[in-house]
Short mmCIF file of C-alpha atoms in Angstrom, two decimals:
data_model
loop_
_atom_site.label_atom_id
_atom_site.label_comp_id
_atom_site.label_asym_id
_atom_site.label_seq_id
_atom_site.Cartn_x
_atom_site.Cartn_y
_atom_site.Cartn_z
CA MET A 132 183.85 115.74 27.25
CA VAL A 133 181.70 113.74 24.85
CA GLU A 134 181.35 110.79 27.20
CA LYS A 135 178.31 110.74 29.50
CA SER A 136 178.75 107.84 31.95
CA PRO A 137 179.72 109.37 35.33
CA THR A 138 181.98 106.41 36.22
CA LEU A 139 183.84 106.75 32.94
CA VAL A 140 184.02 110.54 33.23
CA ARG A 141 185.51 110.17 36.72
CA LEU A 142 188.18 107.74 35.47
CA MET A 143 189.07 110.03 32.57
CA GLN A 144 189.27 113.06 34.86
CA GLN A 145 191.70 111.15 37.09
CA LEU A 146 193.81 110.09 34.10
CA GLN A 147 193.78 113.60 32.65
CA ARG A 148 195.61 114.88 35.73
CA ILE A 149 198.59 112.71 34.82
CA PRO A 150 201.00 115.00 33.01
CA TYR A 151 202.29 114.26 29.50
CA LEU A 152 199.34 112.04 28.70
CA ALA A 153 198.26 113.92 25.56
CA SER A 154 194.50 114.37 25.36
CA LYS A 155 194.33 112.06 22.33
CA ASN A 156 195.87 109.27 24.38
CA ILE A 157 193.30 109.64 27.16
CA TYR A 158 190.82 107.61 25.15
CA ARG A 159 193.42 104.98 24.27
CA VAL A 160 194.60 104.62 27.87
CA THR A 161 191.01 104.57 29.17
CA GLY A 162 190.17 101.90 26.58
CA TYR A 163 193.19 99.88 27.67
CA ILE A 164 192.15 100.03 31.33
CA LEU A 165 188.54 99.08 30.57
CA ALA A 166 189.70 96.11 28.49
CA LEU A 167 192.09 94.85 31.19
CA ASP A 168 191.28 91.67 33.13
CA SER A 169 189.99 92.58 36.59
CA ASP A 170 193.02 91.06 38.32
CA LYS A 171 195.38 93.00 36.04
CA ALA A 172 193.65 96.24 37.07
CA GLN A 173 194.01 95.17 40.71
CA GLN A 174 197.73 94.60 40.15
CA LEU A 175 198.12 98.06 38.58
CA CYS A 176 196.40 99.72 41.54
CA ALA A 177 198.31 97.61 44.06
CA ALA A 178 201.59 98.69 42.46
CA ILE A 179 200.55 102.36 42.61
CA LEU A 180 199.46 102.25 46.26
CA ASP A 181 202.43 100.11 47.27
CA ALA A 182 204.84 102.59 45.68
CA LYS A 183 203.04 105.50 47.37
CA LYS A 184 203.38 103.74 50.73
CA ASN A 185 206.94 102.49 50.47
CA ILE A 186 208.85 104.95 48.28
CA VAL A 187 210.04 108.13 49.99
CA PRO A 188 212.52 110.84 48.98
CA CYS A 189 216.08 110.43 50.29
CA LYS A 190 216.58 113.05 53.03
CA ARG A 191 219.94 114.01 51.59
CA CYS A 192 219.70 114.01 47.79
CA PHE A 193 215.88 113.82 47.30
CA THR A 194 215.88 110.94 44.84
CA TRP A 195 213.30 108.21 45.49
CA GLN A 196 214.25 105.32 47.74
CA ASP A 197 212.58 102.43 49.60
CA ARG A 198 211.30 103.53 53.01
CA GLU A 199 213.20 100.66 54.65
CA GLY A 200 216.15 100.68 52.26
CA THR A 201 219.17 102.85 51.59
CA CYS A 202 219.62 105.52 48.92
CA ALA A 203 221.02 103.99 45.72
CA TYR A 204 223.17 107.10 45.19
CA CYS A 205 224.08 108.51 48.62
CA ASP A 206 224.74 105.17 50.33
CA SER A 207 226.48 103.33 47.50
CA PRO A 208 230.19 102.68 48.16
CA SER A 209 230.79 102.46 44.41
CA ARG A 210 229.76 106.07 43.84
CA ASP A 211 232.05 109.05 44.29
CA GLN A 212 230.41 111.13 47.05
CA SER A 213 232.73 114.07 46.43
CA ILE A 214 230.99 114.98 43.16
CA ILE A 215 227.38 116.22 43.22
CA CYS A 216 225.31 116.47 40.05
CA VAL A 217 222.41 118.90 40.57
CA VAL A 218 219.33 118.08 38.46
CA GLU A 219 215.82 119.49 38.29
CA THR A 220 213.80 116.30 38.66
CA TRP A 221 214.04 112.56 39.05
CA HIS A 222 213.37 111.82 35.38
CA GLU A 223 216.29 114.01 34.36
CA LEU A 224 218.43 112.06 36.85
CA MET A 225 217.30 108.85 35.13
CA ALA A 226 218.30 110.31 31.75
CA ILE A 227 221.82 110.89 33.10
CA GLU A 228 221.94 107.44 34.75
CA LYS A 229 221.01 105.79 31.47
CA THR A 230 224.18 107.16 29.86
CA GLY A 231 226.16 105.01 32.32
CA GLY A 232 228.83 107.72 32.27
CA TYR A 233 228.36 109.25 35.72
CA ARG A 234 229.35 107.60 39.01
CA GLY A 235 229.01 110.46 41.50
CA ALA A 236 226.21 111.60 43.82
CA TYR A 237 223.08 113.59 42.91
CA HIS A 238 220.96 116.39 44.28
CA VAL A 239 217.39 116.64 42.98
CA LEU A 240 216.03 120.19 43.24
CA GLY A 241 212.44 119.14 42.58
CA GLY A 242 211.91 121.52 39.66
CA ALA A 243 213.17 124.84 38.37
CA LEU A 244 212.56 128.44 39.42
CA SER A 245 209.55 129.86 37.64
CA PRO A 246 208.07 133.03 39.12
CA LEU A 247 205.13 132.90 36.68
CA ASP A 248 204.15 129.48 38.03
CA GLY A 249 204.82 130.62 41.60
CA ILE A 250 207.88 128.38 42.03
CA GLU A 251 210.34 130.24 44.25
CA PRO A 252 213.68 129.19 45.78
CA LYS A 253 211.91 128.02 48.97
CA ASP A 254 209.86 125.51 46.91
CA LEU A 255 213.02 123.76 45.69
CA HIS A 256 215.67 121.82 47.64
CA ILE A 257 218.27 124.58 47.14
CA GLU A 258 218.83 125.36 50.82
CA GLU A 259 219.47 121.65 51.45
CA LEU A 260 222.11 121.66 48.69
CA ILE A 261 223.87 124.67 50.21
CA GLN A 262 223.83 122.96 53.64
CA ARG A 263 225.18 119.78 52.14
CA VAL A 264 228.27 121.33 50.56
CA ASP A 265 231.35 121.02 52.77
CA GLY A 266 235.11 120.59 52.47
CA THR A 267 234.78 117.01 51.19
CA ILE A 268 233.10 118.08 47.93
CA ARG A 269 235.43 118.31 44.92
CA GLU A 270 232.98 119.22 42.19
CA ILE A 271 229.38 120.39 41.74
CA ILE A 272 227.91 119.88 38.26
CA ILE A 273 224.80 121.98 37.71
CA ALA A 274 222.83 119.97 35.16
CA THR A 275 219.59 121.96 34.97
CA ASN A 276 217.74 122.08 31.64
CA GLN A 277 218.67 124.52 28.87
CA THR A 278 215.38 126.39 29.34
CA PRO A 279 214.82 129.90 30.71
CA GLU A 280 213.70 128.32 34.02
CA GLY A 281 216.68 125.97 34.12
CA GLU A 282 219.12 128.79 33.36
CA ALA A 283 217.57 130.98 36.05
CA THR A 284 217.90 128.13 38.54
CA LEU A 285 221.53 127.63 37.56
CA ALA A 286 222.23 131.34 38.12
CA TYR A 287 220.47 131.36 41.50
CA VAL A 288 222.14 128.17 42.78
CA THR A 289 225.56 129.47 41.68
CA THR A 290 225.01 132.76 43.54
CA GLN A 291 223.92 130.97 46.70
CA LEU A 292 226.93 128.63 46.58
CA LYS A 293 229.33 131.54 46.13
CA LYS A 294 227.64 133.43 48.96
CA LYS A 295 228.24 130.47 51.27
CA SER A 296 231.94 130.32 50.30
CA ALA A 297 232.30 134.04 50.99
CA THR A 298 230.62 133.99 54.42
CA LEU A 299 232.26 130.96 56.03
CA PRO A 300 232.72 131.29 59.80
CA GLU A 301 236.24 132.15 60.85
CA GLY A 302 238.51 129.13 61.22
CA ALA A 303 236.32 126.91 58.98
CA ALA A 304 238.04 124.91 56.25
CA PRO A 305 237.71 126.75 52.92
CA LEU A 306 235.43 125.28 50.24
CA THR A 307 237.56 124.26 47.28
CA TYR A 308 235.11 122.58 44.92
CA MET A 309 234.95 123.19 41.19
CA LEU A 310 231.61 124.47 39.82
CA THR A 311 230.71 123.18 36.34
CA CYS A 312 227.75 122.94 33.99
CA LEU A 313 226.91 120.62 31.07
CA ALA A 314 228.56 121.30 27.71
CA ARG A 315 226.33 123.04 25.20
CA GLY A 316 226.66 122.30 21.51
CA VAL A 317 225.61 120.29 18.51
CA PRO A 318 223.84 117.03 19.49
CA VAL A 319 225.64 113.84 18.47
CA GLY A 320 224.42 112.62 15.08
CA ALA A 321 222.93 115.98 14.13
CA SER A 322 223.80 117.85 10.96
CA LEU A 323 224.39 121.59 11.35
CA GLU A 324 221.77 122.38 8.73
CA TYR A 325 218.94 121.41 11.06
CA ILE A 326 220.25 122.89 14.31
CA ASP A 327 218.95 126.26 15.51
CA ARG A 328 221.36 129.15 15.27
CA VAL A 329 221.61 129.79 19.03
CA THR A 330 222.92 126.26 19.52
CA ILE A 331 225.42 126.67 16.69
CA TYR A 332 226.51 130.00 18.15
CA LYS A 333 227.06 128.35 21.55
CA ALA A 334 228.91 125.43 19.97
CA LEU A 335 231.18 127.86 18.17
CA ASP A 336 231.65 130.11 21.17
CA GLU A 337 232.47 127.18 23.45
CA ARG A 338 234.60 125.31 20.89
CA ARG A 339 237.34 123.13 22.29
CA PRO A 340 240.85 122.24 21.12
CA LEU A 341 241.24 118.95 19.24
CA MET B 200 215.96 99.35 33.72
CA VAL B 201 218.37 101.55 35.63
CA GLU B 202 216.20 101.71 38.74
CA LYS B 203 216.88 99.15 41.48
CA SER B 204 214.10 99.44 44.09
CA PRO B 205 211.78 96.44 43.57
CA THR B 206 208.67 98.44 44.54
CA LEU B 207 209.52 101.11 42.00
CA VAL B 208 210.42 98.56 39.33
CA ARG B 209 207.05 96.85 39.84
CA LEU B 210 205.17 100.15 39.45
CA MET B 211 207.11 100.98 36.30
CA GLN B 212 206.51 97.54 34.83
CA GLN B 213 202.79 97.99 35.41
CA LEU B 214 202.83 101.43 33.81
CA GLN B 215 204.88 100.21 30.87
CA ARG B 216 202.08 97.83 29.89
CA ILE B 217 199.83 100.81 29.22
CA PRO B 218 200.02 101.41 25.47
CA TYR B 219 201.08 104.74 23.97
CA LEU B 220 202.93 105.77 27.11
CA ALA B 221 206.26 106.42 25.40
CA SER B 222 209.17 105.01 27.40
CA LYS B 223 210.46 108.55 28.05
CA ASN B 224 207.20 109.43 29.74
CA ILE B 225 207.36 106.41 32.05
CA TYR B 226 209.73 108.30 34.34
CA ARG B 227 207.60 111.43 34.24
CA VAL B 228 204.39 109.54 34.99
CA THR B 229 206.09 107.49 37.72
CA GLY B 230 207.45 110.71 39.22
CA TYR B 231 203.96 112.23 39.11
CA ILE B 232 202.47 109.24 40.93
CA LEU B 233 205.20 109.20 43.60
CA ALA B 234 204.72 112.92 44.22
CA LEU B 235 200.90 112.61 44.53
CA ASP B 236 199.23 113.03 47.92
CA SER B 237 198.27 109.62 49.28
CA ASP B 238 194.54 110.35 49.04
CA LYS B 239 194.94 111.47 45.41
CA ALA B 240 196.57 108.13 44.60
CA GLN B 241 193.69 106.39 46.37
CA GLN B 242 191.23 108.36 44.23
CA LEU B 243 193.06 107.37 41.05
CA CYS B 244 192.97 103.69 41.99
CA ALA B 245 189.35 103.90 43.14
CA ALA B 246 188.40 105.40 39.76
CA ILE B 247 190.23 102.62 37.90
CA LEU B 248 188.68 99.79 39.93
CA ASP B 249 185.25 101.42 39.92
CA ALA B 250 185.36 101.72 36.12
CA LYS B 251 186.52 98.10 35.80
CA LYS B 252 183.59 96.99 37.96
CA ASN B 253 180.83 99.12 36.53
CA ILE B 254 181.66 99.70 32.87
CA VAL B 255 180.79 96.85 30.49
CA PRO B 256 180.55 96.63 26.70
CA CYS B 257 177.07 97.11 25.21
CA LYS B 258 175.90 93.67 24.03
CA ARG B 259 174.70 95.14 20.75
CA CYS B 260 177.28 97.71 19.57
CA PHE B 261 180.21 96.95 21.94
CA THR B 262 180.79 100.53 23.08
CA TRP B 263 181.33 101.00 26.82
CA GLN B 264 178.29 101.58 29.01
CA ASP B 265 177.37 101.58 32.71
CA ARG B 266 176.48 98.09 33.94
CA GLU B 267 173.17 99.39 35.31
CA GLY B 268 172.59 102.00 32.61
CA THR B 269 171.59 102.05 28.97
CA CYS B 270 173.81 102.35 25.90
CA ALA B 271 174.33 105.99 24.96
CA TYR B 272 174.18 105.06 21.28
CA CYS B 273 171.84 102.05 20.92
CA ASP B 274 169.21 103.21 23.39
CA SER B 275 169.13 106.91 22.60
CA PRO B 276 165.87 108.03 20.95
CA SER B 277 167.71 111.00 19.40
CA ARG B 278 170.01 108.75 17.34
CA ASP B 279 169.07 107.24 14.00
CA GLN B 280 169.21 103.47 14.55
CA SER B 281 168.92 102.75 10.83
CA ILE B 282 172.50 103.92 10.16
CA ILE B 283 175.44 101.92 11.61
CA CYS B 284 178.95 103.32 11.65
CA VAL B 285 181.47 100.47 11.96
CA VAL B 286 184.70 101.49 13.74
CA GLU B 287 187.75 99.59 14.92
CA THR B 288 187.90 100.73 18.54
CA TRP B 289 186.26 102.95 21.10
CA HIS B 290 188.77 105.77 20.77
CA GLU B 291 188.06 106.01 17.05
CA LEU B 292 184.37 106.20 17.92
CA MET B 293 185.17 109.10 20.26
CA ALA B 294 187.07 110.84 17.44
CA ILE B 295 183.92 110.65 15.28
CA GLU B 296 181.68 111.74 18.17
CA LYS B 297 183.83 114.80 18.76
CA THR B 298 183.04 116.06 15.24
CA GLY B 299 179.40 116.35 16.33
CA GLY B 300 178.46 115.47 12.75
CA TYR B 301 177.13 111.93 13.20
CA ARG B 302 173.84 111.02 14.86
CA GLY B 303 173.45 107.34 13.96
CA ALA B 304 174.36 104.09 15.75
CA TYR B 305 177.79 102.46 16.02
CA HIS B 306 179.36 99.03 15.91
CA VAL B 307 182.77 98.66 17.54
CA LEU B 308 184.74 95.75 16.02
CA GLY B 309 187.34 95.77 18.80
CA GLY B 310 190.33 96.09 16.47
CA ALA B 311 191.34 95.26 12.90
CA LEU B 312 192.29 92.04 11.16
CA SER B 313 196.01 91.42 11.47
CA PRO B 314 197.19 87.86 10.72
CA LEU B 315 200.74 88.73 11.81
CA ASP B 316 199.48 89.68 15.27
CA GLY B 317 197.16 86.66 15.33
CA ILE B 318 193.98 88.77 15.08
CA GLU B 319 191.46 86.82 13.01
CA PRO B 320 187.79 87.47 12.18
CA LYS B 321 186.65 85.43 15.19
CA ASP B 322 188.56 87.83 17.51
CA LEU B 323 186.51 90.80 16.31
CA HIS B 324 182.79 91.53 16.64
CA ILE B 325 182.19 90.94 12.92
CA GLU B 326 179.73 88.06 13.29
CA GLU B 327 177.67 90.20 15.69
CA LEU B 328 177.54 92.95 13.07
CA ILE B 329 176.33 90.52 10.39
CA GLN B 330 173.65 89.21 12.79
CA ARG B 331 172.58 92.74 13.63
CA VAL B 332 171.89 93.81 10.06
CA ASP B 333 168.25 93.44 9.08
CA GLY B 334 165.61 95.09 6.90
CA THR B 335 165.48 98.20 9.15
CA ILE B 336 169.06 99.26 8.33
CA ARG B 337 169.35 101.96 5.66
CA GLU B 338 173.11 102.50 5.62
CA ILE B 339 176.31 100.93 6.94
CA ILE B 340 179.36 103.22 7.01
CA ILE B 341 182.59 101.24 7.32
CA ALA B 342 184.91 103.71 9.09
CA THR B 343 187.98 101.53 9.67
CA ASN B 344 191.39 103.19 9.58
CA GLN B 345 193.30 103.86 6.34
CA THR B 346 195.93 101.28 7.30
CA PRO B 347 196.62 97.88 5.70
CA GLU B 348 194.82 96.24 8.65
CA GLY B 349 191.89 98.64 8.44
CA GLU B 350 191.57 98.13 4.67
CA ALA B 351 191.70 94.35 5.07
CA THR B 352 188.98 94.54 7.71
CA LEU B 353 186.86 96.72 5.42
CA ALA B 354 187.23 94.16 2.61
CA TYR B 355 186.37 91.23 4.89
CA VAL B 356 183.34 92.90 6.47
CA THR B 357 182.05 93.93 3.05
CA THR B 358 182.38 90.36 1.74
CA GLN B 359 180.57 88.94 4.76
CA LEU B 360 177.75 91.47 4.47
CA LYS B 361 177.28 90.70 0.76
CA LYS B 362 177.35 86.97 1.50
CA LYS B 363 174.51 87.44 3.98
CA SER B 364 172.46 89.40 1.42
CA ALA B 365 173.01 86.64 -1.15
CA THR B 366 172.06 83.76 1.12
CA LEU B 367 168.88 85.08 2.76
CA PRO B 368 166.34 82.37 3.53
CA GLU B 369 163.45 82.18 1.08
CA GLY B 370 160.61 84.56 1.86
CA ALA B 371 162.79 86.87 4.00
CA ALA B 372 162.63 90.61 3.34
CA PRO B 373 165.57 91.67 1.13
CA LEU B 374 168.36 93.78 2.66
CA THR B 375 168.35 97.18 1.01
CA TYR B 376 171.00 99.14 2.92
CA MET B 377 173.66 101.29 1.29
CA LEU B 378 177.28 100.36 2.04
CA THR B 379 179.67 103.32 2.29
CA CYS B 380 183.15 104.16 3.52
CA LEU B 381 184.80 107.43 4.61
CA ALA B 382 185.98 109.87 1.92
CA ARG B 383 189.71 109.76 1.25
CA GLY B 384 191.51 112.92 0.26
CA VAL B 385 193.45 115.98 1.22
CA PRO B 386 193.00 116.85 4.93
CA VAL B 387 191.31 120.18 5.63
CA GLY B 388 193.87 122.96 6.04
CA ALA B 389 196.65 120.99 4.34
CA SER B 390 198.63 122.25 1.38
CA LEU B 391 199.26 119.74 -1.41
CA GLU B 392 203.01 120.24 -1.19
CA TYR B 393 203.20 118.38 2.09
CA ILE B 394 200.75 115.56 1.38
CA ASP B 395 202.04 112.12 0.32
CA ARG B 396 201.45 111.18 -3.29
CA VAL B 397 199.13 108.23 -2.57
CA THR B 398 196.73 110.57 -0.80
CA ILE B 399 196.88 113.06 -3.67
CA TYR B 400 196.31 110.24 -6.14
CA LYS B 401 193.24 109.11 -4.17
CA ALA B 402 191.95 112.67 -3.87
CA LEU B 403 192.29 113.06 -7.63
CA ASP B 404 190.82 109.66 -8.40
CA GLU B 405 187.85 110.22 -6.12
CA ARG B 406 187.33 113.86 -7.08
CA ARG B 407 183.78 115.16 -6.87
CA PRO B 408 181.76 117.64 -8.92
CA LEU B 409 181.55 121.17 -7.57
#
């Protein structure tokens, strides 16, 4: 780091831990914070500490909720609790919410399997998902990312779900949910010329009748 | 905003004010903060408030310095105080520092002229630069950005500097500094094919002997 002031270095080290803040932006964000009015900086910190204190994960679906409040997804009467959409993280959940096209429940895994990064099944909320599935569930949509890690997680979760169905205690109601994943294909608005060939292959392979 | 929890909305509103945090990253950064250990969040806020309290602009060159310390640029005996590099903001200064190729002093204007955004000469540290220039200065490098605002600022600063030279009180030592700006041309490592034609035109127009 070119900067010498220990106070400034400490601030930049703290900011650098925030993911997705490209190193070029560190200086811009640091400059913004230094140029803030003192009470604006207080407000920023109050909002951070307040959120840390009062926002906790929902015990059922692991989205964020107010400590004293109810879960916006699990406890909402307007959402269909018999469909569960399984996502890697909260910001992917928000991406789905922003479409406005999904009114079911969620299950946030908290990441994707990645042996190289030391992320194993026990580090994700997979066991909780398996526990949660019962006779009332009609559909489970696995909406992990289209990355090697996301695909591996999809495969693992699917296996675990099928294992549960196969080893139900005698006399238990059978699990009759449908297991689905997101459609793969050409993004809306894209021209084929600029799409990679694996995507085109998938779009062709998974073509649907008009 | 899709999110409903008031605590979370407040945090995201605070974060959204930080420039260059693309709206897609807001969810990632918010997720990072919520998943932090409580003491890590405390450390982040302590670093922000500590920096706000103890980092102030240098009264001479307007870079950031410790309140109790000296300016790393104005007060350093290893830097040539007879050359001033005029930059728009602190993060552009850092970009120049990272090259390791400049050992003179700086003057941070605090932005660029932009009538549409209401930024006029009085909002920038231009007057302070004019005041600062005296017989000891050998060179002033105007290193504003190659944007319309940066070019306008360059033109204004140049005019003001020349006006000062022309209206020196009788008997005062004449100002003999050189006024320069950054070279314009083809970026290092770039192939001409992918460079815009204005840049190529400038590179051709300002060609130099080998």
